[in-house]
Amino acid sequence: MKAMEESTVLDAKVLELNMGPQHPSTHGVLRVKLKLDGERVVDAECIIGYLHRGVEKISENRSYIECVPYYDRTDYIAAVSNVYGFLLGVEAMMQIEVPKRAQYIRIMMTEFSRIASHLLWLATHAIDIGAMTVFLYCFREREEILKLFEALFGARLTTHAFRVGGLWKDLPPGFVEAARKFIDEFPERVDEYEQLLTKNRIWMARTQGIGVISGKEAIEWGLTGPVLRGSGVRHDVRKDRPYGGYEEFDFDVPVGENGDTYDRYLVRLEEMHQSRRIIQQVLDRLPDGPVRGKAPKIVKPPVGEYYSGIDGPRGELGYYIVSDGSAHPFRVRIRPPTFISLQVLRRLVKGHLMADVIAIIGTLDIVLGEVDR
Amino acid sequence: MIDFLKRIFLVDILKGMALTFRYTYRKVYTEQYPLEKPKLAERYRGAPRLNNDPVTGETLCIACDLCAEICPEDLIVVGSQRDPESRKKVLTHYTFDTSRCLFCGLCQEVCPTNAIELTQDFELAAYDRRSMVWDRKRLEKGWDRIDFGKDYHK
């Protein structure tokens, strides 16, 4: 009784607050249990699994050809990269030769998907922090990329982009011109975003020094992609373990210095420029020829295990495929980059203000479809 | 000193404002969707259709069951019967559950006669789940749009 009298509202030191799963700034259905001391975050706990569909288990009951469309739906923002990672693994297991033209188109579309993904990240990250205009501009450019996807793949978001051994169909007429037009205009558009954000004092105040993580610590947490590169570690699967013909193209890997939210923003903006450079080289050197190699009708990889890791827009996206020699994979394990970078959220938000939590969730660039799978 | 003046006169924010102001005089990008239909790509994978031979009007489907085999969601059911005279398989019924469809396009890819095809129609909303399972008659007709009349969107 005495204790009850003594504890008033003013005495309550730590308040527990649920953020999500319906909170618009958590980019999906992420629930964060925050422990707050006033406005300061003392502790945070992520609760995931609201979007779990069991994609890995579904794959075990489908043939190699049939399970490809499901990987569109793990990371639905960059569906093209997801399919690419899985098919590279299957093709390596079966030693299928992919024609040069198909390889080039695959690289081009993966880089387009990286740009589209980063644009969506910038749009939502900016609107979380309060910059509404950037959101509208980014979605306009993303729309142009989605139109290219629609023309080539036949769908905008869940593209089912590539097939075993190459592509479904060759480029449609007018595609190269449309792609060229986009990449010619694109640097101008990025300059517009920069004009709105990079030197804006509100943006700088909200992002500089927020969610700092050092390079060494980022490696220890297993981070990859722009989050790791923002901390100054030059790690990119495209450079370290080139796959699918990336070694033929010339591009830089941008890195940040301080490892804060602002640096990760700058890294992602520069990555869009580098992706544009790769697309330009592809368009200049696009060879003629078939787009689908000799692939058997029934895909049956030999008994064995294979890991294929690619550099998706959010980091290293890996597929660990175990084959027992049948037409169905024995086991597919997806290494989702954002599942791993979400673990660091707890470490990053400690000591920050409540309003910075959404900035940090935004900068990790999580997609819940991929986290929960 | 210059930095200080820039801070006082809100130069960084005014630059952003100038950009947004310029957009006032640019072409509007927004698509007025229900009023004007978007132009979809030729390859767009939307509502399914079971094609008939344009000359004879008979179905192109030879009931080979490949689409039902490849479908990841197993949502296609092909019913067939052997014609006792010609010993040929004849299609009796064909259902396609659009509520479970992934729109991956594998069915139209494997079809040897281009009978099943995913078309540009994308307005697949229905009032109940049962009407999302399309039978042969509906698949052959294609999707009929609900016409609300001209004044509906005003």
Coordinates of C-alpha atoms in Angstrom, one line a residue:
Chain A
M1 CA 0.0 0.0 0.0
K2 CA 2.8 2.3 0.9
A3 CA 4.5 1.6 -2.3
M4 CA 1.5 2.5 -4.3
E5 CA 1.0 5.8 -2.6
E6 CA 4.6 6.7 -3.3
S7 CA 4.7 5.9 -7.0
T8 CA 3.1 8.7 -8.8
V9 CA 3.2 9.5 -12.5
L10 CA 6.1 11.9 -11.9
D11 CA 8.1 9.2 -10.3
A12 CA 7.7 6.7 -13.1
K13 CA 11.2 6.6 -14.5
V14 CA 11.0 4.2 -17.4
L15 CA 8.0 4.2 -19.7
E16 CA 7.4 1.3 -22.1
L17 CA 6.0 2.2 -25.4
N18 CA 5.1 0.1 -28.4
M19 CA 6.0 1.6 -31.7
G20 CA 4.3 -0.3 -34.5
P21 CA 3.4 -2.7 -36.0
Q22 CA 1.0 -0.3 -37.7
H23 CA 3.2 2.8 -37.3
P24 CA 3.8 4.3 -40.7
S25 CA 7.5 5.1 -40.2
T26 CA 8.5 1.5 -39.4
H27 CA 8.4 0.7 -43.1
G28 CA 6.1 -2.3 -42.8
V29 CA 5.0 -4.3 -39.9
L30 CA 7.9 -3.9 -37.5
R31 CA 7.1 -3.6 -33.8
V32 CA 9.7 -1.9 -31.6
K33 CA 9.2 -2.0 -27.8
L34 CA 10.9 1.2 -26.6
K35 CA 11.8 1.8 -23.0
L36 CA 11.8 5.6 -22.6
D37 CA 13.2 7.8 -19.9
G38 CA 11.4 11.0 -20.8
E39 CA 12.3 11.5 -24.4
R40 CA 15.5 9.4 -24.3
V41 CA 15.5 5.8 -25.4
V42 CA 16.9 3.5 -22.7
D43 CA 16.3 0.3 -24.5
A44 CA 14.6 -1.1 -27.6
E45 CA 13.5 -4.5 -28.6
C46 CA 12.4 -5.4 -32.1
I47 CA 9.6 -7.9 -32.5
I48 CA 9.4 -9.3 -36.0
G49 CA 7.4 -12.0 -37.8
Y50 CA 4.2 -10.2 -38.6
L51 CA 4.9 -10.8 -42.3
H52 CA 6.2 -14.3 -42.1
R53 CA 5.1 -16.4 -45.0
G54 CA 7.6 -19.2 -44.9
V55 CA 9.2 -18.6 -48.3
E56 CA 12.1 -20.9 -47.4
K57 CA 9.7 -23.7 -46.6
I58 CA 7.5 -23.1 -49.6
S59 CA 10.6 -23.5 -51.8
E60 CA 11.1 -27.0 -50.5
N61 CA 7.8 -28.0 -52.0
R62 CA 8.2 -26.3 -55.4
S63 CA 10.5 -27.1 -58.3
Y64 CA 13.4 -24.8 -59.0
I65 CA 11.5 -23.0 -61.8
E66 CA 8.3 -22.6 -59.7
C67 CA 10.0 -21.2 -56.6
V68 CA 11.5 -18.2 -58.4
P69 CA 8.4 -16.0 -58.3
Y70 CA 8.3 -16.4 -54.5
Y71 CA 11.7 -14.6 -54.1
D72 CA 10.1 -11.6 -55.8
R73 CA 8.0 -11.3 -52.7
T74 CA 10.8 -11.4 -50.1
D75 CA 12.4 -8.1 -50.8
Y76 CA 9.6 -6.6 -52.9
I77 CA 11.4 -3.3 -53.3
A78 CA 14.2 -4.8 -55.3
A79 CA 12.6 -8.0 -56.7
V80 CA 15.0 -8.2 -59.6
S81 CA 18.1 -8.6 -57.4
N82 CA 16.5 -11.3 -55.4
V83 CA 15.7 -13.5 -58.4
Y84 CA 19.1 -12.8 -59.8
G85 CA 20.8 -14.1 -56.6
F86 CA 18.9 -17.4 -56.6
L87 CA 19.3 -18.0 -60.4
L88 CA 23.0 -17.4 -60.2
G89 CA 23.2 -20.2 -57.7
V90 CA 21.1 -22.6 -59.7
E91 CA 23.0 -21.9 -62.9
A92 CA 26.4 -22.4 -61.1
M93 CA 25.2 -25.7 -59.7
M94 CA 24.1 -26.9 -63.1
Q95 CA 26.9 -25.2 -65.0
I96 CA 24.6 -23.5 -67.4
E97 CA 26.2 -21.0 -69.7
V98 CA 24.3 -17.7 -69.9
P99 CA 24.7 -15.8 -73.1
K100 CA 26.6 -12.6 -73.1
R101 CA 23.6 -10.5 -74.0
A102 CA 21.5 -12.0 -71.2
Q103 CA 24.3 -11.3 -68.7
Y104 CA 24.5 -7.7 -69.7
I105 CA 20.8 -7.2 -69.6
R106 CA 20.7 -8.8 -66.2
I107 CA 23.3 -6.5 -64.8
M108 CA 21.6 -3.5 -66.3
M109 CA 18.2 -4.4 -64.8
T110 CA 19.7 -5.3 -61.4
E111 CA 21.3 -1.8 -61.3
F112 CA 18.0 -0.3 -62.3
S113 CA 16.5 -2.1 -59.4
R114 CA 19.2 -0.7 -57.1
I115 CA 18.4 2.8 -58.3
A116 CA 14.7 2.2 -57.8
S117 CA 15.3 0.8 -54.3
H118 CA 17.5 3.6 -53.2
L119 CA 15.0 6.1 -54.6
L120 CA 12.3 4.5 -52.5
W121 CA 14.6 4.5 -49.5
L122 CA 15.4 8.2 -50.0
A123 CA 11.7 9.1 -50.4
T124 CA 10.5 7.3 -47.3
H125 CA 13.5 8.3 -45.2
A126 CA 13.0 11.9 -46.1
I127 CA 9.3 11.8 -45.4
D128 CA 10.0 10.2 -42.0
I129 CA 12.2 13.1 -41.1
G130 CA 9.8 15.6 -42.5
A131 CA 10.8 16.5 -46.1
M132 CA 7.7 15.8 -48.1
T133 CA 8.8 17.2 -51.4
V134 CA 11.7 14.7 -51.9
F135 CA 9.2 11.9 -51.5
L136 CA 7.2 13.1 -54.5
Y137 CA 10.2 13.7 -56.7
C138 CA 11.7 10.3 -55.9
F139 CA 8.5 8.5 -56.7
R140 CA 8.3 10.2 -60.1
E141 CA 11.8 8.9 -61.1
R142 CA 11.0 5.5 -59.6
E143 CA 7.8 5.4 -61.7
E144 CA 10.0 5.7 -64.9
I145 CA 12.1 2.7 -63.8
L146 CA 9.0 0.7 -63.1
K147 CA 7.7 1.5 -66.6
L148 CA 10.9 0.0 -67.9
F149 CA 10.4 -3.1 -65.8
E150 CA 6.9 -3.3 -67.1
A151 CA 8.0 -3.1 -70.7
L152 CA 10.7 -5.8 -70.3
F153 CA 9.4 -8.1 -67.6
G154 CA 5.7 -7.6 -67.8
A155 CA 5.2 -6.5 -64.2
R156 CA 6.1 -3.5 -62.2
L157 CA 6.9 -4.8 -58.7
T158 CA 6.8 -8.6 -58.6
T159 CA 8.7 -8.8 -61.8
H160 CA 9.7 -12.5 -62.1
A161 CA 12.6 -11.0 -64.0
F162 CA 14.9 -13.8 -65.1
R163 CA 14.6 -17.5 -66.0
V164 CA 17.1 -20.3 -65.6
G165 CA 19.6 -19.8 -68.4
G166 CA 18.8 -16.2 -69.3
L167 CA 15.7 -14.1 -69.8
W168 CA 12.1 -14.6 -70.8
K169 CA 12.2 -12.4 -73.8
D170 CA 14.6 -10.0 -75.5
L171 CA 14.4 -6.2 -75.0
P172 CA 11.2 -4.8 -76.4
P173 CA 11.5 -2.2 -79.2
G174 CA 12.2 1.3 -77.9
F175 CA 13.6 0.0 -74.6
V176 CA 17.2 1.1 -75.1
E177 CA 16.1 4.6 -76.1
A178 CA 13.9 4.9 -73.0
A179 CA 16.7 3.6 -70.8
R180 CA 19.1 6.1 -72.3
K181 CA 16.7 8.9 -71.8
F182 CA 16.3 8.0 -68.2
I183 CA 20.0 7.8 -67.4
D184 CA 20.7 11.1 -69.2
E185 CA 18.2 13.0 -67.1
F186 CA 19.0 11.2 -63.9
P187 CA 22.0 13.2 -62.6
E188 CA 19.9 16.3 -62.9
R189 CA 17.2 14.8 -60.7
V190 CA 19.7 13.7 -58.1
D191 CA 21.0 17.2 -58.0
E192 CA 17.5 18.3 -57.2
Y193 CA 17.3 16.0 -54.2
E194 CA 20.7 17.3 -53.1
Q195 CA 19.6 20.8 -53.4
L196 CA 16.7 20.1 -51.1
L197 CA 18.5 18.0 -48.6
T198 CA 22.3 17.9 -48.5
K199 CA 22.9 21.4 -47.2
N200 CA 19.6 21.8 -45.6
R201 CA 20.2 22.6 -41.9
I202 CA 17.2 20.7 -40.7
W203 CA 18.2 17.6 -42.6
M204 CA 21.8 18.0 -41.3
A205 CA 20.7 18.5 -37.7
R206 CA 18.4 15.4 -37.9
T207 CA 21.0 13.1 -39.5
Q208 CA 24.5 14.1 -38.5
G209 CA 25.8 12.3 -35.4
I210 CA 22.7 10.1 -35.3
G211 CA 23.1 6.3 -35.1
V212 CA 26.9 6.3 -35.3
I213 CA 28.6 3.0 -35.7
S214 CA 32.3 2.5 -36.3
G215 CA 33.7 0.3 -39.1
K216 CA 35.1 -2.3 -36.7
E217 CA 31.8 -2.6 -34.8
A218 CA 29.8 -2.7 -38.1
I219 CA 31.9 -5.7 -39.2
E220 CA 31.4 -7.4 -35.8
W221 CA 27.6 -7.0 -36.2
G222 CA 27.8 -8.6 -39.6
L223 CA 26.5 -5.5 -41.5
T224 CA 26.8 -5.3 -45.2
G225 CA 25.9 -2.9 -48.0
P226 CA 25.5 0.8 -47.6
V227 CA 25.3 0.6 -43.8
L228 CA 28.7 -0.9 -43.7
R229 CA 30.1 1.3 -46.4
G230 CA 28.8 4.4 -44.6
S231 CA 31.2 3.4 -41.7
G232 CA 34.2 3.6 -44.1
V233 CA 34.6 -0.1 -44.9
R234 CA 35.2 -0.7 -48.6
H235 CA 33.3 -4.0 -49.0
D236 CA 31.2 -4.8 -52.0
V237 CA 30.5 -8.3 -53.3
R238 CA 30.5 -7.0 -56.9
K239 CA 34.2 -6.0 -56.4
D240 CA 35.4 -8.7 -54.0
R241 CA 33.8 -11.8 -55.6
P242 CA 32.6 -10.6 -59.0
Y243 CA 29.7 -12.6 -60.4
G244 CA 27.7 -12.6 -63.5
G245 CA 30.1 -10.5 -65.5
Y246 CA 30.5 -7.5 -63.1
E247 CA 34.3 -7.7 -63.5
E248 CA 33.9 -6.2 -67.0
F249 CA 32.5 -2.9 -65.8
D250 CA 34.1 0.1 -64.2
F251 CA 32.6 1.6 -61.1
D252 CA 33.7 2.9 -57.7
V253 CA 32.6 1.8 -54.3
P254 CA 31.7 4.9 -52.3
V255 CA 32.4 4.9 -48.5
G256 CA 31.5 7.3 -45.7
E257 CA 33.7 8.6 -42.9
N258 CA 31.8 9.0 -39.7
G259 CA 29.3 6.1 -39.9
D260 CA 26.3 8.2 -39.1
T261 CA 23.0 8.6 -40.8
Y262 CA 24.2 11.5 -42.9
D263 CA 27.1 9.5 -44.3
R264 CA 24.9 6.6 -45.2
Y265 CA 22.7 9.1 -47.0
L266 CA 25.7 10.4 -49.0
V267 CA 26.9 6.8 -49.8
R268 CA 23.5 5.8 -51.2
L269 CA 23.3 8.9 -53.3
E270 CA 26.7 8.2 -54.8
E271 CA 25.8 4.5 -55.3
M272 CA 22.9 5.7 -57.5
H273 CA 25.5 7.6 -59.7
Q274 CA 27.7 4.5 -59.9
S275 CA 24.8 2.3 -60.9
R276 CA 24.0 4.8 -63.6
R277 CA 27.6 4.5 -64.8
I278 CA 27.3 0.7 -65.0
I279 CA 24.0 1.0 -67.0
Q280 CA 25.6 3.5 -69.4
Q281 CA 28.5 1.0 -70.0
V282 CA 26.0 -1.8 -70.6
L283 CA 24.0 0.2 -73.1
D284 CA 27.2 1.2 -74.9
R285 CA 28.5 -2.3 -75.2
L286 CA 25.3 -4.3 -75.4
P287 CA 26.2 -7.3 -77.6
D288 CA 23.8 -9.1 -80.0
G289 CA 22.8 -12.7 -79.7
P290 CA 20.3 -14.9 -78.0
V291 CA 19.0 -14.1 -74.5
R292 CA 18.4 -17.6 -73.3
G293 CA 21.1 -20.3 -73.1
K294 CA 20.6 -24.0 -73.3
A295 CA 18.8 -24.9 -70.2
P296 CA 17.1 -28.2 -69.6
K297 CA 13.3 -28.2 -69.3
I298 CA 13.4 -29.8 -65.9
V299 CA 16.0 -28.2 -63.7
K300 CA 17.8 -30.9 -61.6
P301 CA 21.0 -29.7 -60.1
P302 CA 23.5 -32.4 -59.0
V303 CA 23.7 -33.4 -55.3
G304 CA 25.5 -30.7 -53.4
E305 CA 25.4 -27.4 -51.6
Y306 CA 26.0 -24.0 -53.1
Y307 CA 26.1 -20.5 -51.7
S308 CA 25.5 -17.6 -54.1
G309 CA 25.9 -14.2 -52.7
I310 CA 25.2 -11.0 -54.6
D311 CA 25.4 -7.4 -53.6
G312 CA 21.7 -6.3 -53.4
P313 CA 20.7 -2.7 -52.8
R314 CA 20.7 -3.4 -49.0
G315 CA 23.8 -5.5 -48.7
E316 CA 24.9 -9.0 -49.3
L317 CA 22.0 -11.1 -50.3
G318 CA 22.8 -14.8 -50.2
Y319 CA 21.1 -18.0 -51.2
Y320 CA 22.4 -21.2 -49.7
I321 CA 20.9 -24.0 -51.8
V322 CA 21.1 -27.6 -50.9
S323 CA 20.2 -30.1 -53.6
D324 CA 19.5 -33.8 -53.2
G325 CA 19.4 -34.3 -56.9
S326 CA 15.7 -34.0 -57.4
A327 CA 13.7 -31.3 -59.1
H328 CA 12.9 -29.7 -55.8
P329 CA 15.5 -27.9 -53.6
F330 CA 16.1 -29.9 -50.4
R331 CA 16.6 -26.6 -48.5
V332 CA 17.0 -23.0 -49.5
R333 CA 18.3 -20.6 -46.9
I334 CA 18.1 -16.9 -47.7
R335 CA 20.6 -14.6 -46.1
P336 CA 18.6 -11.4 -46.0
P337 CA 20.8 -8.3 -45.5
T338 CA 18.2 -6.3 -43.6
F339 CA 17.4 -9.1 -41.1
I340 CA 21.0 -8.7 -40.0
S341 CA 21.1 -5.0 -40.1
L342 CA 17.9 -4.8 -38.1
Q343 CA 19.7 -6.4 -35.2
V344 CA 21.9 -3.4 -34.8
L345 CA 18.9 -1.1 -34.2
R346 CA 18.9 -1.7 -30.5
R347 CA 22.6 -0.8 -30.3
L348 CA 22.1 2.4 -32.4
V349 CA 19.0 3.9 -30.7
K350 CA 20.3 3.7 -27.2
G351 CA 20.7 7.2 -25.8
H352 CA 19.0 8.9 -28.7
L353 CA 15.8 10.8 -28.7
M354 CA 12.5 9.2 -29.5
A355 CA 12.3 11.1 -32.8
D356 CA 15.6 9.8 -33.9
V357 CA 14.4 6.2 -33.7
I358 CA 12.5 6.6 -37.0
A359 CA 15.5 8.3 -38.6
I360 CA 17.6 5.2 -37.6
I361 CA 15.0 2.7 -38.8
G362 CA 15.0 4.6 -42.1
T363 CA 18.7 4.7 -42.5
L364 CA 19.0 0.9 -42.0
D365 CA 16.7 0.6 -45.1
I366 CA 14.8 -2.4 -43.8
V367 CA 12.1 -4.2 -45.8
L368 CA 9.9 -6.3 -43.6
G369 CA 9.1 -8.7 -46.3
E370 CA 12.7 -9.7 -46.3
V371 CA 13.2 -9.6 -42.6
D372 CA 10.3 -12.0 -41.9
R373 CA 10.4 -13.9 -45.2
Chain B
M1 CA 31.4 35.6 -41.8
I2 CA 29.9 34.5 -45.1
D3 CA 28.7 31.3 -43.4
F4 CA 27.2 33.4 -40.6
L5 CA 25.3 35.6 -43.1
K6 CA 24.1 32.5 -45.0
R7 CA 22.7 31.1 -41.7
I8 CA 21.0 34.4 -40.9
F9 CA 19.3 34.7 -44.3
L10 CA 18.3 31.0 -44.5
V11 CA 20.1 30.5 -47.8
D12 CA 20.0 26.7 -47.6
I13 CA 16.2 26.7 -47.1
L14 CA 15.5 29.4 -49.7
K15 CA 17.4 27.3 -52.3
G16 CA 15.1 24.4 -51.7
M17 CA 12.1 26.7 -51.8
A18 CA 13.3 28.1 -55.2
L19 CA 13.4 24.6 -56.6
T20 CA 9.9 23.7 -55.4
F21 CA 8.7 27.1 -56.7
R22 CA 10.0 26.3 -60.2
Y23 CA 7.9 23.2 -60.2
T24 CA 4.8 25.3 -60.2
Y25 CA 5.2 26.0 -63.9
R26 CA 6.2 22.6 -65.0
K27 CA 4.0 20.0 -66.6
V28 CA 1.9 18.0 -64.2
Y29 CA 3.2 14.4 -63.9
T30 CA 0.2 12.9 -62.1
E31 CA -1.9 10.3 -63.9
Q32 CA -5.6 10.8 -63.3
Y33 CA -6.1 7.0 -63.0
P34 CA -9.8 6.2 -62.8
L35 CA -10.6 8.9 -65.3
E36 CA -7.9 8.0 -67.8
K37 CA -6.7 4.4 -68.1
P38 CA -3.0 3.9 -68.1
K39 CA -1.2 2.6 -71.2
L40 CA 0.2 -0.7 -70.1
A41 CA 3.0 -2.5 -71.8
E42 CA 2.4 -5.2 -74.3
R43 CA 3.9 -7.9 -72.1
Y44 CA 2.0 -6.9 -69.0
R45 CA 0.7 -9.9 -67.0
G46 CA -2.8 -9.2 -65.8
A47 CA -6.1 -11.0 -66.0
P48 CA -6.0 -14.4 -67.7
R49 CA -7.8 -15.2 -71.0
L50 CA -8.3 -18.5 -72.7
N51 CA -7.9 -17.8 -76.4
N52 CA -10.1 -19.1 -79.2
D53 CA -9.1 -19.7 -82.7
P54 CA -10.1 -16.4 -84.4
V55 CA -11.2 -18.2 -87.6
T56 CA -13.1 -21.2 -86.4
G57 CA -14.0 -20.0 -82.9
E58 CA -12.9 -23.2 -81.3
T59 CA -10.7 -23.2 -78.3
L60 CA -6.9 -23.4 -78.8
C61 CA -6.4 -25.4 -75.7
I62 CA -5.4 -29.0 -76.3
A63 CA -5.8 -30.0 -72.7
C64 CA -2.1 -30.9 -72.3
D65 CA -2.2 -29.9 -68.6
L66 CA 1.2 -28.2 -68.8
C67 CA -0.1 -25.0 -67.3
A68 CA -1.6 -26.8 -64.3
E69 CA 1.7 -28.7 -63.9
I70 CA 3.9 -25.6 -63.9
C71 CA 1.7 -23.3 -61.8
P72 CA 3.4 -22.7 -58.5
E73 CA 0.1 -22.2 -56.7
D74 CA -1.6 -25.2 -58.4
L75 CA -4.6 -22.9 -59.2
I76 CA -5.4 -24.1 -62.7
V77 CA -7.6 -27.1 -63.2
V78 CA -7.9 -28.6 -66.6
G79 CA -10.6 -31.1 -67.3
S80 CA -10.4 -33.2 -70.4
Q81 CA -12.0 -36.2 -72.1
R82 CA -10.9 -38.5 -74.8
D83 CA -13.0 -38.2 -77.9
P84 CA -14.0 -41.8 -78.7
E85 CA -13.8 -41.3 -82.5
S86 CA -10.7 -39.2 -83.1
R87 CA -8.8 -40.5 -79.9
K88 CA -8.0 -36.8 -79.2
K89 CA -8.1 -35.1 -75.9
V90 CA -10.9 -32.6 -75.7
L91 CA -11.2 -29.8 -73.2
T92 CA -14.3 -30.1 -71.0
H93 CA -13.7 -27.5 -68.3
Y94 CA -11.0 -25.1 -67.2
T95 CA -10.9 -23.0 -64.0
F96 CA -8.4 -20.4 -63.0
D97 CA -8.4 -19.0 -59.4
T98 CA -7.4 -15.3 -59.8
S99 CA -7.5 -14.7 -56.1
R100 CA -4.4 -16.9 -55.5
C101 CA -2.6 -16.1 -58.8
L102 CA 1.0 -14.8 -58.5
F103 CA 0.9 -13.4 -62.1
C104 CA 4.3 -15.0 -62.7
G105 CA 3.4 -15.8 -66.3
L106 CA 4.7 -19.4 -66.2
C107 CA 1.5 -20.8 -67.6
Q108 CA 1.5 -18.6 -70.7
E109 CA 5.2 -19.4 -71.1
V110 CA 4.8 -23.2 -71.2
C111 CA 1.6 -23.2 -73.3
P112 CA 2.4 -24.7 -76.7
T113 CA -0.6 -23.2 -78.5
N114 CA -0.8 -19.8 -76.8
A115 CA -4.2 -20.7 -75.5
I116 CA -3.8 -19.3 -71.9
E117 CA -2.6 -15.7 -72.0
L118 CA -2.2 -13.0 -69.4
T119 CA -3.7 -9.8 -70.7
Q120 CA -3.5 -6.1 -69.9
D121 CA -6.6 -6.1 -67.8
F122 CA -5.7 -5.4 -64.2
E123 CA -9.0 -4.4 -62.5
L124 CA -9.6 -7.7 -60.8
A125 CA -11.6 -6.6 -57.8
A126 CA -14.7 -8.6 -57.1
Y127 CA -17.5 -8.5 -54.5
D128 CA -16.9 -12.1 -53.2
R129 CA -14.3 -14.7 -53.3
R130 CA -16.3 -17.2 -55.3
S131 CA -16.5 -14.9 -58.3
M132 CA -12.7 -14.7 -58.4
V133 CA -12.5 -18.3 -59.5
W134 CA -13.0 -18.0 -63.3
D135 CA -14.5 -20.8 -65.3
R136 CA -14.0 -21.5 -68.9
K137 CA -16.8 -19.2 -70.1
R138 CA -15.5 -16.3 -68.3
L139 CA -11.9 -16.9 -69.3
E140 CA -12.9 -17.1 -72.9
K141 CA -14.8 -13.9 -72.7
G142 CA -12.1 -12.0 -70.9
W143 CA -12.7 -9.6 -68.1
D144 CA -15.8 -7.4 -68.3
R145 CA -15.3 -4.0 -66.7
I146 CA -18.0 -2.7 -64.4
D147 CA -19.2 0.5 -66.1
F148 CA -20.3 3.0 -63.5
G149 CA -21.3 5.5 -66.2
K150 CA -19.7 8.8 -67.1
D151 CA -20.8 10.8 -64.1
Y152 CA -19.6 8.4 -61.4
H153 CA -16.2 10.0 -60.8
K154 CA -17.4 13.6 -60.7

